[in-house]
């Protein structure tokens, strides 16, 4: 009787671990990513690639108010007319992390968008993943 109970507990634990592992692999694209790629493209990406794309869409940049500093920067609105300081889509603006940070102004608002370099993005994503792991 005890052996059968232990076997059932073992089976339940294995099932839970399996479900958690499957859930960890099922990374859904955020809206910005879903809108930037076709369904076929999205299906071709693995969980790690979707995580990277989600990070680029949501966390690969910062917006700062820097009136006067933005004069010589390219206007982000030329790449994405719908961009605002609270609504930026790197994919729509066709800005992907490169070897260096990239700087753009948002019209004449005084706001500057700093798109991080690929190495900075990878560091930030690694930190985010470590912080999201169960302790």
Tab-separated table of N, CA and C in Angstrom:
chain	number	residue	atom	x	y	z
A	1	UNK	N	0.821	-1.190	0.000
A	1	UNK	CA	0.000	0.000	0.000
A	1	UNK	C	0.870	1.261	0.000
A	2	UNK	N	1.887	1.282	0.857
A	2	UNK	CA	2.784	2.443	0.938
A	2	UNK	C	3.559	2.582	-0.367
A	3	UNK	N	3.972	1.470	-0.949
A	3	UNK	CA	4.709	1.518	-2.209
A	3	UNK	C	3.853	2.110	-3.317
A	4	UNK	N	2.584	1.704	-3.389
A	4	UNK	CA	1.689	2.243	-4.402
A	4	UNK	C	1.497	3.748	-4.182
A	5	UNK	N	1.387	4.188	-2.940
A	5	UNK	CA	1.250	5.607	-2.604
A	5	UNK	C	2.491	6.382	-3.053
A	6	UNK	N	3.684	5.838	-2.784
A	6	UNK	CA	4.932	6.486	-3.195
A	6	UNK	C	5.009	6.590	-4.722
A	7	UNK	N	4.573	5.522	-5.398
A	7	UNK	CA	4.587	5.544	-6.861
A	7	UNK	C	3.664	6.631	-7.401
A	8	UNK	N	2.502	6.770	-6.795
A	8	UNK	CA	1.549	7.801	-7.235
A	8	UNK	C	2.102	9.205	-6.969
A	9	UNK	N	2.715	9.380	-5.808
A	9	UNK	CA	3.322	10.680	-5.486
A	9	UNK	C	4.419	10.988	-6.504
A	10	UNK	N	5.232	9.996	-6.793
A	10	UNK	CA	6.297	10.178	-7.790
A	10	UNK	C	5.740	10.544	-9.147
A	11	UNK	N	4.669	9.901	-9.535
A	11	UNK	CA	4.021	10.188	-10.815
A	11	UNK	C	3.466	11.612	-10.828
A	12	UNK	N	2.838	12.029	-9.751
A	12	UNK	CA	2.290	13.386	-9.655
A	12	UNK	C	3.406	14.423	-9.727
A	13	UNK	N	4.488	14.194	-8.997
A	13	UNK	CA	5.624	15.122	-9.014
A	13	UNK	C	6.209	15.205	-10.420
A	14	UNK	N	6.383	14.073	-11.078
A	14	UNK	CA	6.918	14.063	-12.442
A	14	UNK	C	5.995	14.818	-13.391
A	15	UNK	N	4.694	14.638	-13.222
A	15	UNK	CA	3.722	15.332	-14.064
A	15	UNK	C	3.788	16.840	-13.851
A	16	UNK	N	3.904	17.273	-12.612
A	16	UNK	CA	4.001	18.706	-12.305
A	16	UNK	C	5.270	19.299	-12.908
A	17	UNK	N	6.378	18.603	-12.744
A	17	UNK	CA	7.648	19.088	-13.310
A	17	UNK	C	7.539	19.176	-14.822
A	18	UNK	N	6.943	18.180	-15.446
A	18	UNK	CA	6.770	18.183	-16.890
A	18	UNK	C	5.914	19.363	-17.342
A	19	UNK	N	4.836	19.623	-16.624
A	19	UNK	CA	3.958	20.754	-16.967
A	19	UNK	C	4.681	22.081	-16.825
A	20	UNK	N	5.463	22.224	-15.754
A	20	UNK	CA	6.211	23.465	-15.550
A	20	UNK	C	7.243	23.656	-16.644
A	21	UNK	N	7.915	22.585	-17.032
A	21	UNK	CA	8.910	22.681	-18.100
A	21	UNK	C	8.252	23.064	-19.415
A	22	UNK	N	7.104	22.477	-19.716
A	22	UNK	CA	6.377	22.817	-20.936
A	22	UNK	C	5.908	24.260	-20.893
A	23	UNK	N	5.415	24.688	-19.732
A	23	UNK	CA	4.936	26.065	-19.590
A	23	UNK	C	6.087	27.038	-19.796
A	24	UNK	N	7.280	26.702	-19.278
A	24	UNK	CA	8.432	27.590	-19.429
A	24	UNK	C	8.826	27.716	-20.899
A	25	UNK	N	8.588	26.669	-21.703
A	25	UNK	CA	8.944	26.702	-23.109
A	25	UNK	C	7.921	27.474	-23.933
A	26	UNK	N	6.699	27.581	-23.461
A	26	UNK	CA	5.648	28.271	-24.187
A	26	UNK	C	5.695	29.760	-23.867
A	27	UNK	N	6.479	30.473	-24.638
A	27	UNK	CA	6.609	31.913	-24.454
A	27	UNK	C	5.763	32.572	-25.532
A	28	UNK	N	4.784	33.322	-25.114
A	28	UNK	CA	3.899	33.996	-26.071
A	28	UNK	C	4.498	35.334	-26.484
A	29	UNK	N	4.388	35.673	-27.753
A	29	UNK	CA	4.885	36.982	-28.194
A	29	UNK	C	3.994	38.104	-27.680
A	30	UNK	N	4.621	39.211	-27.281
A	30	UNK	CA	3.863	40.387	-26.885
A	30	UNK	C	3.235	40.997	-28.140
A	31	UNK	N	2.297	41.894	-27.957
A	31	UNK	CA	1.546	42.455	-29.082
A	31	UNK	C	2.448	43.074	-30.143
A	32	UNK	N	3.476	43.811	-29.735
A	32	UNK	CA	4.371	44.448	-30.698
A	32	UNK	C	5.067	43.413	-31.579
A	33	UNK	N	5.425	42.290	-30.991
A	33	UNK	CA	6.081	41.217	-31.746
A	33	UNK	C	5.059	40.530	-32.649
A	34	UNK	N	3.899	40.228	-32.103
A	34	UNK	CA	2.859	39.562	-32.888
A	34	UNK	C	2.474	40.384	-34.114
A	35	UNK	N	2.481	41.705	-33.966
A	35	UNK	CA	2.122	42.580	-35.085
A	35	UNK	C	3.254	42.744	-36.096
A	36	UNK	N	4.488	42.433	-35.693
A	36	UNK	CA	5.643	42.645	-36.565
A	36	UNK	C	5.967	41.448	-37.449
A	37	UNK	N	5.446	40.270	-37.093
A	37	UNK	CA	5.785	39.058	-37.825
A	37	UNK	C	4.531	38.311	-38.251
A	38	UNK	N	4.657	37.524	-39.311
A	38	UNK	CA	3.545	36.684	-39.746
A	38	UNK	C	3.412	35.501	-38.789
A	39	UNK	N	2.274	34.825	-38.834
A	39	UNK	CA	2.078	33.630	-38.002
A	39	UNK	C	3.116	32.561	-38.326
A	40	UNK	N	3.428	32.393	-39.600
A	40	UNK	CA	4.431	31.394	-39.996
A	40	UNK	C	5.800	31.736	-39.400
A	41	UNK	N	6.155	33.011	-39.429
A	41	UNK	CA	7.431	33.424	-38.834
A	41	UNK	C	7.429	33.179	-37.326
A	42	UNK	N	6.340	33.559	-36.670
A	42	UNK	CA	6.258	33.368	-35.219
A	42	UNK	C	6.368	31.898	-34.850
A	43	UNK	N	5.745	31.031	-35.630
A	43	UNK	CA	5.803	29.594	-35.352
A	43	UNK	C	7.198	29.026	-35.564
A	44	UNK	N	8.002	29.683	-36.380
A	44	UNK	CA	9.357	29.194	-36.644
A	44	UNK	C	10.339	29.559	-35.533
A	45	UNK	N	9.977	30.506	-34.665
A	45	UNK	CA	10.860	30.931	-33.579
A	45	UNK	C	10.730	29.989	-32.397
A	46	UNK	N	11.855	29.713	-31.743
A	46	UNK	CA	11.797	28.927	-30.510
A	46	UNK	C	11.551	29.874	-29.334
A	47	UNK	N	11.380	29.303	-28.149
A	47	UNK	CA	11.041	30.101	-26.960
A	47	UNK	C	12.108	31.151	-26.656
A	48	UNK	N	13.368	30.796	-26.836
A	48	UNK	CA	14.454	31.744	-26.552
A	48	UNK	C	14.401	32.931	-27.516
A	49	UNK	N	14.117	32.654	-28.781
A	49	UNK	CA	14.019	33.737	-29.766
A	49	UNK	C	12.810	34.631	-29.486
A	50	UNK	N	11.690	34.047	-29.100
A	50	UNK	CA	10.506	34.848	-28.751
A	50	UNK	C	10.817	35.717	-27.535
A	51	UNK	N	11.514	35.153	-26.555
A	51	UNK	CA	11.904	35.942	-25.372
A	51	UNK	C	12.765	37.131	-25.778
A	52	UNK	N	13.706	36.908	-26.683
A	52	UNK	CA	14.579	37.987	-27.166
A	52	UNK	C	13.742	39.054	-27.878
A	53	UNK	N	12.863	38.636	-28.777
A	53	UNK	CA	12.027	39.591	-29.507
A	53	UNK	C	11.123	40.373	-28.554
A	54	UNK	N	10.555	39.692	-27.570
A	54	UNK	CA	9.727	40.371	-26.567
A	54	UNK	C	10.543	41.412	-25.820
A	55	UNK	N	11.773	41.057	-25.462
A	55	UNK	CA	12.637	42.005	-24.762
A	55	UNK	C	12.915	43.220	-25.639
A	56	UNK	N	13.258	42.972	-26.902
A	56	UNK	CA	13.540	44.091	-27.815
A	56	UNK	C	12.322	45.006	-27.919
A	57	UNK	N	11.148	44.412	-28.022
A	57	UNK	CA	9.920	45.202	-28.182
A	57	UNK	C	9.603	46.051	-26.961
A	58	UNK	N	9.872	45.524	-25.779
A	58	UNK	CA	9.416	46.178	-24.550
A	58	UNK	C	10.526	46.880	-23.744
A	59	UNK	N	11.743	46.349	-23.784
A	59	UNK	CA	12.755	46.800	-22.818
A	59	UNK	C	14.109	47.170	-23.422
A	60	UNK	N	14.206	47.305	-24.730
A	60	UNK	CA	15.508	47.550	-25.349
A	60	UNK	C	15.826	49.037	-25.516
A	61	UNK	N	15.079	49.871	-24.851
A	61	UNK	CA	15.268	51.314	-25.012
A	61	UNK	C	14.808	52.041	-23.749
A	62	UNK	N	15.202	53.287	-23.679
A	62	UNK	CA	14.684	54.164	-22.626
A	62	UNK	C	14.367	55.511	-23.247
A	63	UNK	N	13.424	56.192	-22.649
A	63	UNK	CA	13.009	57.511	-23.118
A	63	UNK	C	13.375	58.515	-22.036
A	64	UNK	N	14.041	59.581	-22.448
A	64	UNK	CA	14.441	60.624	-21.499
A	64	UNK	C	14.022	61.990	-22.028
A	65	UNK	N	13.629	62.846	-21.109
A	65	UNK	CA	13.300	64.217	-21.473
A	65	UNK	C	14.587	65.021	-21.445
A	66	UNK	N	15.035	65.492	-22.614
A	66	UNK	CA	16.306	66.199	-22.733
A	66	UNK	C	16.150	67.383	-23.685
A	67	UNK	N	15.355	68.369	-23.309
A	67	UNK	CA	15.134	69.484	-24.232
A	67	UNK	C	16.450	70.163	-24.612
A	68	UNK	N	16.592	70.447	-25.909
A	68	UNK	CA	17.793	71.097	-26.420
A	68	UNK	C	18.871	70.112	-26.825
A	69	UNK	N	18.889	68.944	-26.258
A	69	UNK	CA	19.926	67.953	-26.568
A	69	UNK	C	19.596	67.166	-27.837
A	70	UNK	N	18.323	67.219	-28.250
A	70	UNK	CA	17.871	66.360	-29.330
A	70	UNK	C	18.008	66.970	-30.718
A	71	UNK	N	18.451	68.188	-30.811
A	71	UNK	CA	18.405	68.925	-32.083
A	71	UNK	C	19.066	68.205	-33.252
A	72	UNK	N	20.213	67.584	-33.035
A	72	UNK	CA	20.970	66.976	-34.131
A	72	UNK	C	20.646	65.502	-34.344
A	73	UNK	N	19.637	64.982	-33.648
A	73	UNK	CA	19.298	63.560	-33.765
A	73	UNK	C	18.246	63.327	-34.840
A	74	UNK	N	18.288	62.132	-35.413
A	74	UNK	CA	17.257	61.732	-36.377
A	74	UNK	C	15.913	61.661	-35.662
A	75	UNK	N	14.873	62.077	-36.355
A	75	UNK	CA	13.530	62.076	-35.784
A	75	UNK	C	12.917	60.684	-35.913
A	76	UNK	N	12.546	60.095	-34.805
A	76	UNK	CA	11.905	58.782	-34.796
A	76	UNK	C	10.586	58.809	-35.562
A	77	UNK	N	9.926	59.952	-35.576
A	77	UNK	CA	8.650	60.067	-36.273
A	77	UNK	C	8.787	59.853	-37.784
A	78	UNK	N	9.972	60.048	-38.325
A	78	UNK	CA	10.202	59.779	-39.744
A	78	UNK	C	10.141	58.272	-40.015
A	79	UNK	N	10.455	57.475	-39.018
A	79	UNK	CA	10.414	56.009	-39.156
A	79	UNK	C	9.075	55.439	-38.701
A	80	UNK	N	8.487	56.059	-37.685
A	80	UNK	CA	7.194	55.603	-37.155
A	80	UNK	C	6.399	56.827	-36.732
A	81	UNK	N	5.508	57.306	-37.602
A	81	UNK	CA	4.740	58.519	-37.307
A	81	UNK	C	3.842	58.409	-36.068
A	82	UNK	N	3.565	57.188	-35.609
A	82	UNK	CA	2.696	56.991	-34.447
A	82	UNK	C	3.476	56.937	-33.127
A	83	UNK	N	4.789	57.035	-33.182
A	83	UNK	CA	5.603	56.932	-31.969
A	83	UNK	C	5.353	58.108	-31.035
A	84	UNK	N	5.273	57.807	-29.755
A	84	UNK	CA	5.201	58.822	-28.700
A	84	UNK	C	6.140	58.377	-27.595
A	85	UNK	N	6.316	59.197	-26.576
A	85	UNK	CA	7.215	58.821	-25.484
A	85	UNK	C	6.720	57.596	-24.720
A	86	UNK	N	5.442	57.260	-24.852
A	86	UNK	CA	4.896	56.087	-24.159
A	86	UNK	C	4.514	54.962	-25.119
A	87	UNK	N	4.681	55.170	-26.414
A	87	UNK	CA	4.311	54.152	-27.399
A	87	UNK	C	5.399	54.054	-28.462
A	88	UNK	N	6.346	53.165	-28.225
A	88	UNK	CA	7.461	52.978	-29.159
A	88	UNK	C	7.510	51.513	-29.550
A	89	UNK	N	7.592	51.270	-30.846
A	89	UNK	CA	7.721	49.915	-31.346
A	89	UNK	C	8.978	49.848	-32.211
A	90	UNK	N	10.063	49.280	-31.666
A	90	UNK	CA	11.312	49.206	-32.435
A	90	UNK	C	11.154	48.499	-33.781
A	91	UNK	N	10.266	47.499	-33.847
A	91	UNK	CA	10.079	46.774	-35.099
A	91	UNK	C	9.403	47.654	-36.148
A	92	UNK	N	8.420	48.424	-35.732
A	92	UNK	CA	7.734	49.320	-36.654
A	92	UNK	C	8.691	50.407	-37.166
A	93	UNK	N	9.575	50.853	-36.284
A	93	UNK	CA	10.557	51.872	-36.660
A	93	UNK	C	11.788	51.268	-37.333
A	94	UNK	N	11.811	49.952	-37.436
A	94	UNK	CA	12.930	49.210	-38.031
A	94	UNK	C	14.257	49.540	-37.353
A	95	UNK	N	14.235	49.473	-36.019
A	95	UNK	CA	15.439	49.707	-35.235
A	95	UNK	C	15.687	48.470	-34.384
A	96	UNK	N	16.737	47.759	-34.705
A	96	UNK	CA	17.127	46.580	-33.947
A	96	UNK	C	18.427	46.861	-33.230
A	97	UNK	N	18.686	46.184	-32.126
A	97	UNK	CA	19.945	46.414	-31.412
A	97	UNK	C	21.145	46.161	-32.320
A	98	UNK	N	22.057	47.094	-32.307
A	98	UNK	CA	23.274	46.983	-33.102
A	98	UNK	C	24.491	46.963	-32.196
A	99	UNK	N	25.631	47.270	-32.748
A	99	UNK	CA	26.865	47.236	-31.967
A	99	UNK	C	26.989	48.432	-31.020
A	100	UNK	N	26.265	49.499	-31.316
A	100	UNK	CA	26.300	50.716	-30.493
A	100	UNK	C	24.879	51.136	-30.120
A	101	UNK	N	24.762	51.938	-29.072
A	101	UNK	CA	23.467	52.534	-28.751
A	101	UNK	C	23.059	53.445	-29.911
A	102	UNK	N	21.745	53.601	-30.105
A	102	UNK	CA	21.228	54.477	-31.150
A	102	UNK	C	20.319	55.516	-30.497
A	103	UNK	N	20.429	56.770	-30.944
A	103	UNK	CA	19.701	57.876	-30.334
A	103	UNK	C	18.780	58.528	-31.363
A	104	UNK	N	17.551	58.794	-30.958
A	104	UNK	CA	16.565	59.445	-31.814
A	104	UNK	C	15.783	60.453	-30.981
A	105	UNK	N	15.286	61.474	-31.637
A	105	UNK	CA	14.372	62.398	-30.971
A	105	UNK	C	12.956	62.028	-31.364
A	106	UNK	N	11.993	62.438	-30.566
A	106	UNK	CA	10.590	62.248	-30.912
A	106	UNK	C	10.029	63.614	-31.269
A	107	UNK	N	10.067	63.942	-32.547
A	107	UNK	CA	9.588	65.243	-33.020
A	107	UNK	C	10.282	66.379	-32.286
A	108	UNK	N	9.521	67.387	-31.939
A	108	UNK	CA	10.045	68.547	-31.216
A	108	UNK	C	9.557	68.532	-29.770
A	109	UNK	N	9.401	67.362	-29.197
A	109	UNK	CA	8.853	67.224	-27.849
A	109	UNK	C	9.895	67.396	-26.752
A	110	UNK	N	11.170	67.308	-27.109
A	110	UNK	CA	12.231	67.339	-26.104
A	110	UNK	C	12.593	65.945	-25.613
A	111	UNK	N	11.879	64.921	-26.077
A	111	UNK	CA	12.160	63.549	-25.661
A	111	UNK	C	13.166	62.897	-26.593
A	112	UNK	N	14.075	62.140	-25.983
A	112	UNK	CA	15.094	61.381	-26.708
A	112	UNK	C	14.901	59.907	-26.364
A	113	UNK	N	14.984	59.065	-27.400
A	113	UNK	CA	14.899	57.620	-27.200
A	113	UNK	C	16.291	57.041	-27.410
A	114	UNK	N	16.734	56.285	-26.427
A	114	UNK	CA	18.030	55.610	-26.511
A	114	UNK	C	17.747	54.126	-26.693
A	115	UNK	N	18.085	53.616	-27.874
A	115	UNK	CA	17.961	52.184	-28.134
A	115	UNK	C	19.301	51.553	-27.769
A	116	UNK	N	19.255	50.573	-26.892
A	116	UNK	CA	20.476	49.960	-26.381
A	116	UNK	C	21.168	49.104	-27.428
A	117	UNK	N	22.478	48.948	-27.230
A	117	UNK	CA	23.260	48.062	-28.089
A	117	UNK	C	22.869	46.614	-27.823
A	118	UNK	N	23.246	45.737	-28.733
A	118	UNK	CA	22.918	44.321	-28.586
A	118	UNK	C	23.539	43.740	-27.319
A	119	UNK	N	24.782	44.118	-27.020
A	119	UNK	CA	25.426	43.571	-25.815
A	119	UNK	C	24.730	44.058	-24.543
A	120	UNK	N	24.306	45.316	-24.522
A	120	UNK	CA	23.567	45.837	-23.358
A	120	UNK	C	22.220	45.125	-23.227
A	121	UNK	N	21.545	44.912	-24.344
A	121	UNK	CA	20.261	44.194	-24.315
A	121	UNK	C	20.442	42.781	-23.773
A	122	UNK	N	21.491	42.095	-24.225
A	122	UNK	CA	21.711	40.727	-23.756
A	122	UNK	C	21.979	40.701	-22.257
A	123	UNK	N	22.754	41.657	-21.764
A	123	UNK	CA	23.035	41.747	-20.326
A	123	UNK	C	21.745	41.986	-19.542
A	124	UNK	N	20.934	42.913	-20.013
A	124	UNK	CA	19.670	43.214	-19.324
A	124	UNK	C	18.708	42.031	-19.370
A	125	UNK	N	18.645	41.333	-20.506
A	125	UNK	CA	17.770	40.167	-20.612
A	125	UNK	C	18.250	39.052	-19.692
A	126	UNK	N	19.554	38.848	-19.621
A	126	UNK	CA	20.094	37.825	-18.711
A	126	UNK	C	19.726	38.142	-17.264
A	127	UNK	N	19.859	39.402	-16.879
A	127	UNK	CA	19.482	39.817	-15.515
A	127	UNK	C	17.995	39.594	-15.261
A	128	UNK	N	17.185	39.947	-16.239
A	128	UNK	CA	15.735	39.776	-16.105
A	128	UNK	C	15.399	38.296	-15.933
A	129	UNK	N	16.030	37.440	-16.719
A	129	UNK	CA	15.768	36.004	-16.627
A	129	UNK	C	16.204	35.438	-15.283
A	130	UNK	N	17.319	35.911	-14.760
A	130	UNK	CA	17.795	35.442	-13.444
A	130	UNK	C	16.820	35.877	-12.361
A	131	UNK	N	16.337	37.106	-12.454
A	131	UNK	CA	15.402	37.620	-11.451
A	131	UNK	C	14.033	36.941	-11.503
A	132	UNK	N	13.677	36.385	-12.654
A	132	UNK	CA	12.370	35.725	-12.786
A	132	UNK	C	12.408	34.254	-12.415
A	133	UNK	N	13.600	33.720	-12.191
A	133	UNK	CA	13.686	32.309	-11.798
A	133	UNK	C	13.172	32.126	-10.383
A	134	UNK	N	12.463	31.010	-10.144
A	134	UNK	CA	11.988	30.752	-8.781
A	134	UNK	C	13.165	30.534	-7.833
A	135	UNK	N	13.037	31.031	-6.637
A	135	UNK	CA	14.126	30.921	-5.655
A	135	UNK	C	13.857	29.832	-4.669
